[in-house]
Amino acid sequence: MTDISALAVRFIAECRAAGFMAVTAESCTGGMIAVAITDISGSSAVLDRGFVTYSNEAKMEVLGVSVDTLATHGAVSEQTAREMAAGALAKSRASIALSVTGIAGPGGGTAQKPVGLVWFGVAVEGRPIEATSRTFEDRGRAFIRTETVRTALELGIAALPG
């Protein structure tokens, strides 16, 4: 079992123990968090759905991210990660939402937003939305995306009660 599989097992177990359904809202990972969860038998007891909102239009149409947020802060920002998590929670039966938006490379980075920058949002029903960023070493697209999945699961576990 890989460490990501182990994290997914733990996330599922802790969601189940808390009586929580989960939802994902993914951009740079393209559904990899939902895949990590659904690779585990029994995941249907806790995963309600996953949204892959790669384009800005999808973020707005599917999750309700504000056009002003995207214009002012960009897709890779704390504000977008928060709005993605809030939208996923609102448009699902879940009690916890994990969102990610970042720059996986190899291109697309700037001095202010380098390749490897990822913003994470965690929305738990009845609590303020948490957002945090990580800048992963630019060791290739696969590395950044894998580290993003690992971090999202870790943040999700940390946010669960118990």
mmCIF file of C-alpha atoms in Angstrom:
data_model
loop_
_atom_site.group_PDB
_atom_site.id
_atom_site.type_symbol
_atom_site.label_atom_id
_atom_site.label_comp_id
_atom_site.label_asym_id
_atom_site.label_seq_id
_atom_site.Cartn_x
_atom_site.Cartn_y
_atom_site.Cartn_z
ATOM 1 C CA MET A 1 0.000 0.000 0.000
ATOM 2 C CA THR A 2 1.365 3.437 -0.919
ATOM 3 C CA ASP A 3 1.404 6.296 1.532
ATOM 4 C CA ILE A 4 -1.360 8.014 -0.458
ATOM 5 C CA SER A 5 -3.457 4.851 -0.245
ATOM 6 C CA ALA A 6 -2.844 4.754 3.495
ATOM 7 C CA LEU A 7 -3.931 8.388 3.788
ATOM 8 C CA ALA A 8 -7.056 7.663 1.743
ATOM 9 C CA VAL A 9 -7.879 4.700 4.011
ATOM 10 C CA ARG A 10 -7.468 6.932 7.055
ATOM 11 C CA PHE A 11 -9.523 9.752 5.506
ATOM 12 C CA ILE A 12 -12.351 7.319 4.717
ATOM 13 C CA ALA A 13 -12.228 5.788 8.206
ATOM 14 C CA GLU A 14 -12.284 9.181 9.915
ATOM 15 C CA CYS A 15 -15.103 10.460 7.690
ATOM 16 C CA ARG A 16 -17.075 7.326 8.483
ATOM 17 C CA ALA A 17 -16.412 7.698 12.232
ATOM 18 C CA ALA A 18 -17.581 11.328 12.106
ATOM 19 C CA GLY A 19 -20.608 10.473 9.979
ATOM 20 C CA PHE A 20 -19.304 12.769 7.225
ATOM 21 C CA MET A 21 -19.714 12.583 3.489
ATOM 22 C CA ALA A 22 -16.896 14.172 1.475
ATOM 23 C CA VAL A 23 -16.672 16.090 -1.788
ATOM 24 C CA THR A 24 -13.667 17.183 -3.832
ATOM 25 C CA ALA A 25 -13.241 20.258 -6.028
ATOM 26 C CA GLU A 26 -10.123 19.826 -8.130
ATOM 27 C CA SER A 27 -8.319 21.869 -10.714
ATOM 28 C CA CYS A 28 -4.600 21.050 -11.087
ATOM 29 C CA THR A 29 -5.084 17.421 -9.970
ATOM 30 C CA GLY A 30 -7.852 16.719 -12.475
ATOM 31 C CA GLY A 31 -9.687 14.295 -10.196
ATOM 32 C CA MET A 32 -6.700 12.533 -8.639
ATOM 33 C CA ILE A 33 -7.928 13.113 -5.069
ATOM 34 C CA ALA A 34 -11.254 11.472 -5.880
ATOM 35 C CA VAL A 35 -9.365 8.641 -7.594
ATOM 36 C CA ALA A 36 -7.195 8.096 -4.515
ATOM 37 C CA ILE A 37 -10.325 7.871 -2.374
ATOM 38 C CA THR A 38 -12.302 5.656 -4.772
ATOM 39 C CA ASP A 39 -9.350 3.287 -5.155
ATOM 40 C CA ILE A 40 -10.230 2.146 -1.620
ATOM 41 C CA SER A 41 -13.008 -0.383 -1.117
ATOM 42 C CA GLY A 42 -15.794 1.122 0.932
ATOM 43 C CA SER A 43 -15.226 4.657 -0.317
ATOM 44 C CA SER A 44 -18.828 4.888 -1.523
ATOM 45 C CA ALA A 45 -19.870 5.190 2.125
ATOM 46 C CA VAL A 46 -18.162 8.586 2.373
ATOM 47 C CA LEU A 47 -17.470 10.117 -1.064
ATOM 48 C CA ASP A 48 -20.526 11.943 -2.351
ATOM 49 C CA ARG A 49 -18.972 13.326 -5.536
ATOM 50 C CA GLY A 50 -15.995 15.037 -7.076
ATOM 51 C CA PHE A 51 -15.895 18.147 -9.243
ATOM 52 C CA VAL A 52 -13.121 18.655 -11.784
ATOM 53 C CA THR A 53 -13.195 22.341 -12.626
ATOM 54 C CA TYR A 54 -10.083 22.917 -14.674
ATOM 55 C CA SER A 55 -11.148 26.043 -16.559
ATOM 56 C CA ASN A 56 -12.183 29.335 -15.013
ATOM 57 C CA GLU A 57 -15.570 28.914 -16.698
ATOM 58 C CA ALA A 58 -16.066 25.579 -14.937
ATOM 59 C CA LYS A 59 -15.074 27.092 -11.603
ATOM 60 C CA MET A 60 -17.720 29.792 -12.099
ATOM 61 C CA GLU A 61 -20.483 27.648 -13.626
ATOM 62 C CA VAL A 62 -20.143 24.519 -11.498
ATOM 63 C CA LEU A 63 -18.869 25.837 -8.153
ATOM 64 C CA GLY A 64 -20.012 29.449 -8.185
ATOM 65 C CA VAL A 65 -16.548 31.008 -8.010
ATOM 66 C CA SER A 66 -16.987 34.736 -8.558
ATOM 67 C CA VAL A 67 -15.844 36.328 -11.799
ATOM 68 C CA ASP A 68 -14.498 39.167 -9.633
ATOM 69 C CA THR A 69 -12.414 36.717 -7.587
ATOM 70 C CA LEU A 70 -10.881 35.233 -10.717
ATOM 71 C CA ALA A 71 -10.272 38.660 -12.284
ATOM 72 C CA THR A 72 -8.768 40.157 -9.143
ATOM 73 C CA HIS A 73 -6.876 37.233 -7.603
ATOM 74 C CA GLY A 74 -6.613 34.623 -10.363
ATOM 75 C CA ALA A 75 -7.470 30.946 -10.438
ATOM 76 C CA VAL A 76 -4.489 30.066 -8.259
ATOM 77 C CA SER A 77 -5.286 32.014 -5.114
ATOM 78 C CA GLU A 78 -6.499 31.689 -1.559
ATOM 79 C CA GLN A 79 -9.799 33.298 -2.512
ATOM 80 C CA THR A 80 -10.452 30.852 -5.368
ATOM 81 C CA ALA A 81 -9.565 27.837 -3.204
ATOM 82 C CA ARG A 82 -11.996 29.063 -0.536
ATOM 83 C CA GLU A 83 -14.804 29.665 -3.042
ATOM 84 C CA MET A 84 -14.213 26.280 -4.680
ATOM 85 C CA ALA A 85 -14.511 24.519 -1.315
ATOM 86 C CA ALA A 86 -17.613 26.521 -0.363
ATOM 87 C CA GLY A 87 -19.249 25.818 -3.722
ATOM 88 C CA ALA A 88 -18.509 22.098 -3.554
ATOM 89 C CA LEU A 89 -19.987 21.880 -0.069
ATOM 90 C CA ALA A 90 -23.095 23.812 -1.147
ATOM 91 C CA LYS A 91 -23.648 21.685 -4.264
ATOM 92 C CA SER A 92 -23.318 18.297 -2.566
ATOM 93 C CA ARG A 93 -24.550 16.246 0.366
ATOM 94 C CA ALA A 94 -21.106 16.426 1.952
ATOM 95 C CA SER A 95 -20.019 17.746 5.339
ATOM 96 C CA ILE A 96 -16.372 18.230 4.278
ATOM 97 C CA ALA A 97 -15.012 19.615 1.003
ATOM 98 C CA LEU A 98 -11.414 19.532 -0.205
ATOM 99 C CA SER A 99 -10.407 21.939 -2.972
ATOM 100 C CA VAL A 100 -7.145 22.410 -4.851
ATOM 101 C CA THR A 101 -6.005 24.926 -7.433
ATOM 102 C CA GLY A 102 -2.413 25.327 -8.517
ATOM 103 C CA ILE A 103 0.300 25.401 -11.132
ATOM 104 C CA ALA A 104 1.562 21.901 -11.906
ATOM 105 C CA GLY A 105 3.842 22.982 -14.759
ATOM 106 C CA PRO A 106 5.998 22.647 -16.594
ATOM 107 C CA GLY A 107 4.891 26.096 -17.807
ATOM 108 C CA GLY A 108 2.469 28.658 -16.485
ATOM 109 C CA GLY A 109 4.444 29.913 -13.514
ATOM 110 C CA THR A 110 5.409 33.507 -12.766
ATOM 111 C CA ALA A 111 7.632 35.152 -10.165
ATOM 112 C CA GLN A 112 4.558 35.735 -7.967
ATOM 113 C CA LYS A 113 2.983 32.346 -8.677
ATOM 114 C CA PRO A 114 5.721 29.831 -9.480
ATOM 115 C CA VAL A 115 5.312 26.318 -10.821
ATOM 116 C CA GLY A 116 4.570 24.184 -7.774
ATOM 117 C CA LEU A 117 2.308 26.715 -6.010
ATOM 118 C CA VAL A 118 -0.947 25.090 -4.896
ATOM 119 C CA TRP A 119 -3.757 26.566 -2.820
ATOM 120 C CA PHE A 120 -5.873 24.202 -0.721
ATOM 121 C CA GLY A 121 -9.334 24.861 0.674
ATOM 122 C CA VAL A 122 -11.052 22.818 3.364
ATOM 123 C CA ALA A 123 -14.686 23.511 4.128
ATOM 124 C CA VAL A 124 -16.353 21.734 7.027
ATOM 125 C CA GLU A 125 -20.041 22.269 7.580
ATOM 126 C CA GLY A 126 -20.620 24.830 10.339
ATOM 127 C CA ARG A 127 -16.994 26.033 10.491
ATOM 128 C CA PRO A 128 -15.040 28.813 8.760
ATOM 129 C CA ILE A 129 -13.324 27.694 5.551
ATOM 130 C CA GLU A 130 -9.607 27.115 5.925
ATOM 131 C CA ALA A 131 -7.146 27.817 3.137
ATOM 132 C CA THR A 132 -3.430 27.245 2.943
ATOM 133 C CA SER A 133 -0.804 27.109 0.255
ATOM 134 C CA ARG A 134 2.236 24.982 -0.429
ATOM 135 C CA THR A 135 4.948 25.545 -2.970
ATOM 136 C CA PHE A 136 6.252 22.169 -4.014
ATOM 137 C CA GLU A 137 9.668 21.714 -5.518
ATOM 138 C CA ASP A 138 9.488 21.815 -9.316
ATOM 139 C CA ARG A 139 10.377 18.180 -9.861
ATOM 140 C CA GLY A 140 7.877 17.738 -12.677
ATOM 141 C CA ARG A 141 4.146 17.764 -13.154
ATOM 142 C CA ALA A 142 3.581 14.246 -11.778
ATOM 143 C CA PHE A 143 5.502 15.041 -8.584
ATOM 144 C CA ILE A 144 3.580 18.268 -7.943
ATOM 145 C CA ARG A 145 0.220 16.616 -8.556
ATOM 146 C CA THR A 146 1.066 13.628 -6.345
ATOM 147 C CA GLU A 147 2.230 15.890 -3.513
ATOM 148 C CA THR A 148 -0.970 17.899 -3.921
ATOM 149 C CA VAL A 149 -3.093 14.768 -3.449
ATOM 150 C CA ARG A 150 -1.065 13.759 -0.388
ATOM 151 C CA THR A 151 -1.371 17.215 1.165
ATOM 152 C CA ALA A 152 -5.106 17.504 0.462
ATOM 153 C CA LEU A 153 -5.758 14.188 2.204
ATOM 154 C CA GLU A 154 -3.576 15.215 5.158
ATOM 155 C CA LEU A 155 -5.428 18.526 5.482
ATOM 156 C CA GLY A 156 -8.751 16.710 5.244
ATOM 157 C CA ILE A 157 -7.776 14.286 7.996
ATOM 158 C CA ALA A 158 -6.580 17.156 10.204
ATOM 159 C CA ALA A 159 -9.913 18.980 9.745
ATOM 160 C CA LEU A 160 -12.065 16.017 10.742
ATOM 161 C CA PRO A 161 -13.312 15.747 14.314
ATOM 162 C CA GLY A 162 -11.690 13.091 16.449
#
